[in-house]
PDB file of C-alpha atoms in Angstrom:
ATOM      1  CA  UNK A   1       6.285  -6.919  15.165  1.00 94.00           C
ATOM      2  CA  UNK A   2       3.516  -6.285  12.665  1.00 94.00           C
ATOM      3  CA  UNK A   3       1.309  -4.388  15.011  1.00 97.00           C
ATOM      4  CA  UNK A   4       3.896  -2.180  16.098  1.00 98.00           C
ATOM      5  CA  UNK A   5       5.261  -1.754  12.495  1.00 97.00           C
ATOM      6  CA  UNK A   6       1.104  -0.669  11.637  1.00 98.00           C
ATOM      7  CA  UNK A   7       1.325   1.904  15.074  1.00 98.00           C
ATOM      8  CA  UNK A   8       4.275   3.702  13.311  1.00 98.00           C
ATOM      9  CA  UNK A   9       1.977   3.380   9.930  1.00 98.00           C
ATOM     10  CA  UNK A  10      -0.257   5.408  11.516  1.00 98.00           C
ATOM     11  CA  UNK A  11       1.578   7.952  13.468  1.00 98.00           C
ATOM     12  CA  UNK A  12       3.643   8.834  10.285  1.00 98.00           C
ATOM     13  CA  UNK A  13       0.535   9.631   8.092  1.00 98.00           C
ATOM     14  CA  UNK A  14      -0.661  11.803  11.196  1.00 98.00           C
ATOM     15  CA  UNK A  15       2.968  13.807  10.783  1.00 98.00           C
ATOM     16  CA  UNK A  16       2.247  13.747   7.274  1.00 98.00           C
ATOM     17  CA  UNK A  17      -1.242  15.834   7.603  1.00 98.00           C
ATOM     18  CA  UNK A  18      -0.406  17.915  11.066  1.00 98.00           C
ATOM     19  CA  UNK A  19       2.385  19.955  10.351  1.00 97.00           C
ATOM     20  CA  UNK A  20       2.247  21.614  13.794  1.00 98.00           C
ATOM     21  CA  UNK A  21       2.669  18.634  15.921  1.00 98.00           C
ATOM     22  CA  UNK A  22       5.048  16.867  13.086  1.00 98.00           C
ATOM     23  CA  UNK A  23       8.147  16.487  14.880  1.00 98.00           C
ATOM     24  CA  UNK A  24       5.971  14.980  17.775  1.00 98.00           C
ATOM     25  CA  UNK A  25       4.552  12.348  15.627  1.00 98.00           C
ATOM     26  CA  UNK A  26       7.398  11.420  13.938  1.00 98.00           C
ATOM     27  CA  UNK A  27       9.362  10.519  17.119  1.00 98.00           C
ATOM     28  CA  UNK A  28       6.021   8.604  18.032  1.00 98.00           C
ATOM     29  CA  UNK A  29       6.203   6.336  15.190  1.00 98.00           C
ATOM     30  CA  UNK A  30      10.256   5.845  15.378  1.00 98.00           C
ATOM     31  CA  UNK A  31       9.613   4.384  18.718  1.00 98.00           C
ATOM     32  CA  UNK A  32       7.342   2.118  17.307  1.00 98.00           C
ATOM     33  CA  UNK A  33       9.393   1.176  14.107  1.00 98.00           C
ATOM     34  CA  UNK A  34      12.303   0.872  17.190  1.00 98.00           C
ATOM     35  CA  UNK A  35       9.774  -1.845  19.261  1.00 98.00           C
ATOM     36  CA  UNK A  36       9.560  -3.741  15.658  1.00 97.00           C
ATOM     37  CA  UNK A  37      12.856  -4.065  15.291  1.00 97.00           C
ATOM     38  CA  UNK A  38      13.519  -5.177  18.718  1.00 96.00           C
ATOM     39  CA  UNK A  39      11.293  -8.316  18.005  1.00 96.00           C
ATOM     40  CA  UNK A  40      12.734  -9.097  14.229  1.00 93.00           C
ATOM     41  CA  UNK A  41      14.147 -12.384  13.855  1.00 90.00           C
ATOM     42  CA  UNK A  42      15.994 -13.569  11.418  1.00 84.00           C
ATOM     43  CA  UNK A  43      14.414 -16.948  11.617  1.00 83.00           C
ATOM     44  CA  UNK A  44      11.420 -15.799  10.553  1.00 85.00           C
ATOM     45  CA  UNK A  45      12.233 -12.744   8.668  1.00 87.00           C
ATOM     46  CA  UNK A  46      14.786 -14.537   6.507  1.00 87.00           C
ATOM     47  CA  UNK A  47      14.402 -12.174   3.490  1.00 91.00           C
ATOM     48  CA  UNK A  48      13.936  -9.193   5.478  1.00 93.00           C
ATOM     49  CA  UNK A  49      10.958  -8.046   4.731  1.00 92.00           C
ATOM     50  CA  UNK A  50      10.106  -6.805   7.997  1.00 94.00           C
ATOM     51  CA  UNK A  51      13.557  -4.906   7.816  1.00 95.00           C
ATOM     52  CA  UNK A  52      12.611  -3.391   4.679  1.00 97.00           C
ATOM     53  CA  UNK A  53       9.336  -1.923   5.880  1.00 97.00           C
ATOM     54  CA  UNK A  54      11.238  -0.510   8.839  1.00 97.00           C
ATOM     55  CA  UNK A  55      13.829   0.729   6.879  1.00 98.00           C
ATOM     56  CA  UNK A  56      10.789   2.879   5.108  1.00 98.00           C
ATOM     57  CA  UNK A  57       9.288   3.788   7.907  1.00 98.00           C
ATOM     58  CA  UNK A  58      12.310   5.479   8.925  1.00 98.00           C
ATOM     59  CA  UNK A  59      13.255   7.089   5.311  1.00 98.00           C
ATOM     60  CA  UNK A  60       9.747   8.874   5.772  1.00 98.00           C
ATOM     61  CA  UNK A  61      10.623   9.870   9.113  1.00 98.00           C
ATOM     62  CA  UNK A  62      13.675  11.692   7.228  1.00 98.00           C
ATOM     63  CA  UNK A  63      11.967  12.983   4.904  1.00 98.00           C
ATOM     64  CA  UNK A  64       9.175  14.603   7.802  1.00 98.00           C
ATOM     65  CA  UNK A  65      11.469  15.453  10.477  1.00 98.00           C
ATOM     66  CA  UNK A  66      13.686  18.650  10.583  1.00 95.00           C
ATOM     67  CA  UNK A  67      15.347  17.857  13.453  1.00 96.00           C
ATOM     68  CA  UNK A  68      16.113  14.293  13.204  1.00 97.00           C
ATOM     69  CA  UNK A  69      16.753  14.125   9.610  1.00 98.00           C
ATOM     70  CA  UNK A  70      19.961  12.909   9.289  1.00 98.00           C
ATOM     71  CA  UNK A  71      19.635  10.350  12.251  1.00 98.00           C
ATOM     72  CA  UNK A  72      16.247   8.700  10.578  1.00 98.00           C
ATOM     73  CA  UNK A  73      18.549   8.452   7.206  1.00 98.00           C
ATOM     74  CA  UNK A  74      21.407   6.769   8.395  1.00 98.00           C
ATOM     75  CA  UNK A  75      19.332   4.586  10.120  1.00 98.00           C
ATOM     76  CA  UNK A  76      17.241   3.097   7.464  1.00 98.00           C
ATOM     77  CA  UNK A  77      20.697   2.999   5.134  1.00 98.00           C
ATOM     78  CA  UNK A  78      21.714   0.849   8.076  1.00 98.00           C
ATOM     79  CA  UNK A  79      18.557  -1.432   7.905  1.00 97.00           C
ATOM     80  CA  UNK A  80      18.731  -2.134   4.009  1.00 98.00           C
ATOM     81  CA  UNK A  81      22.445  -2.760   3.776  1.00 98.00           C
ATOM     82  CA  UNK A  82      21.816  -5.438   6.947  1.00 96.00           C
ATOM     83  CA  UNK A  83      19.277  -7.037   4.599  1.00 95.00           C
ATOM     84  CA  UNK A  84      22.023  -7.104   1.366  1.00 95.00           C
ATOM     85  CA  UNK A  85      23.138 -10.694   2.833  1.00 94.00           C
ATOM     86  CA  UNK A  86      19.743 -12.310   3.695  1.00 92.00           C
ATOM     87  CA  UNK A  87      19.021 -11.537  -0.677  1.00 95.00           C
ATOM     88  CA  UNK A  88      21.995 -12.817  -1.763  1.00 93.00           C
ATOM     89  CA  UNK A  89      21.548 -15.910  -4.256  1.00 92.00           C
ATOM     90  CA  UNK A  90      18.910 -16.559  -7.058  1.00 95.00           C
ATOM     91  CA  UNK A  91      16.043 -17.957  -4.663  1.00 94.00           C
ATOM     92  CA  UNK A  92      14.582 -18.629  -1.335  1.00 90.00           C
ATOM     93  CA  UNK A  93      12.404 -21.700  -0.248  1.00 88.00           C
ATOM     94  CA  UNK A  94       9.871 -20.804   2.329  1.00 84.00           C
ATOM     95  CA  UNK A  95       7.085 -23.660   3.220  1.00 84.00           C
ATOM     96  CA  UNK A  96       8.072 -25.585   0.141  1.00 90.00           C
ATOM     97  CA  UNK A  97       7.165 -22.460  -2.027  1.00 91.00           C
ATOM     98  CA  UNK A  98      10.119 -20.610  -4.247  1.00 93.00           C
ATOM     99  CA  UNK A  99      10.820 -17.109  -4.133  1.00 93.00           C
ATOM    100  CA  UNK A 100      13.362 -15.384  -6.952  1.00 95.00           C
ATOM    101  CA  UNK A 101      15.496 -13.135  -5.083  1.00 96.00           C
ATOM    102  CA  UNK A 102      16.557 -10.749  -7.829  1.00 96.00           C
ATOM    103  CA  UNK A 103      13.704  -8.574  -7.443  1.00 96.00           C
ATOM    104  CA  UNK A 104      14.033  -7.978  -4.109  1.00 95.00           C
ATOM    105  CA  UNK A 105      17.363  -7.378  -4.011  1.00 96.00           C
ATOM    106  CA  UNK A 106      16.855  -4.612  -7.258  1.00 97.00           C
ATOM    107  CA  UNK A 107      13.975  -3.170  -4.610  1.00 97.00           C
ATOM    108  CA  UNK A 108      16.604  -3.144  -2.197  1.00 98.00           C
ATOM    109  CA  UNK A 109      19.053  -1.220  -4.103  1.00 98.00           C
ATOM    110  CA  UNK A 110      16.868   0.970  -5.021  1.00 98.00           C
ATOM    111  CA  UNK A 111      15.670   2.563  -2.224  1.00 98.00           C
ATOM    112  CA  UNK A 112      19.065   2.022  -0.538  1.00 98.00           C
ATOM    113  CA  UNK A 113      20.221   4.357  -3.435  1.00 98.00           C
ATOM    114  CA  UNK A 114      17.267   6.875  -2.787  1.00 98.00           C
ATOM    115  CA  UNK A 115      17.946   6.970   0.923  1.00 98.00           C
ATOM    116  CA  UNK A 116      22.269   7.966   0.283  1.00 98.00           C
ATOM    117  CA  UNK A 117      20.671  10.456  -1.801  1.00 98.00           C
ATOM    118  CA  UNK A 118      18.202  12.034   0.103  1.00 98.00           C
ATOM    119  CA  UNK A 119      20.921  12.113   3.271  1.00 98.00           C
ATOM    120  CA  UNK A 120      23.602  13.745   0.650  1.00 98.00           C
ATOM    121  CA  UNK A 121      21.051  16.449  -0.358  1.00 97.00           C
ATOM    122  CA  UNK A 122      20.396  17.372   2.896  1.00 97.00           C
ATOM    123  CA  UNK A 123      24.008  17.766   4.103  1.00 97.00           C
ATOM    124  CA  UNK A 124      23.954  14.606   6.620  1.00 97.00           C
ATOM    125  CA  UNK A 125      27.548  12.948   7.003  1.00 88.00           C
TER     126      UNK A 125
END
C-alpha cells in the first residue's frame, strides 16, 4: 500500500512541474492512489492514516486536473468522512503505545473542510 501510495507521490509532483502532459500524470497517480486503497485494511490502518494520505493525494489531483476536478474532490471528501468513525474517542492503543485522537480528528476536519471548499469554488455538485 505504501509503495503504491509513494508511485502516486511521484507522478503528482511530475503533474505539478509538466504542465503539458498534466492531465496524463494526474490520472497516472489516481491509479496508483486507487491500487492503495484496494489493499487498505482496517486492521491495520485503524486510524486511517493510510486513508488520509490517499484522501490528499486525490485533493491534489483536484486541484491539478481540469478535467477530473470535481471527480478527484468528491472522492477524497469520501475518504476523510470514511475515516470520521475510526477517530472517534479520546485515544487509540497501538502495540501498547497511546495515541490522543483529538488531533487527528481536528487534521481531519480540516482538510475535510478545505476539500468542500475547494469543490464549491469550482462549481462541482
Amino acid at each position: 500500500e505504501i509503495v503504491y501510495q509513494q508511485i502516486a507521490d511521484v507522478y503528482l509532483i511530475r503533474a505539478q512541474k509538466d504542465v503539458s502532459q498534466r492531465e496524463e500524470w494526474v490520472a497516472k497517480a489516481v491509479s496508483y492512489v486507487e491500487k492503495a486503497l484496494l489493499l487498505n485494511s482496517k486492521d491495520i490502518d485503524v486510524a486511517g492514516v493510510h486513508l488520509f494520505q490517499d484522501a490528499g493525494s486525490f485533493e491534489l489531483a483536484g486541484d491539478l486536473s481540469k478535467t477530473g476536478r470535481c471527480a478527484y474532490y468528491e472522492r477524497a471528501r469520501k475518504l476523510l468522512e470514511s475515516r470520521v468513525p475510526s477517530l472517534q474517542g479520546d485515544q487509540l492503543t497501538l502495540q501498547g503505545k497511546t495515541f490522543p485522537l483529538a488531533p487527528l480528528r481536528k487534521e481531519n476536519d480540516k482538510i475535510l473542510t478545505g476539500v468542500r471548499r475547494k469543490a464549491a469554488d469550482a462549481g462541482c455538485k
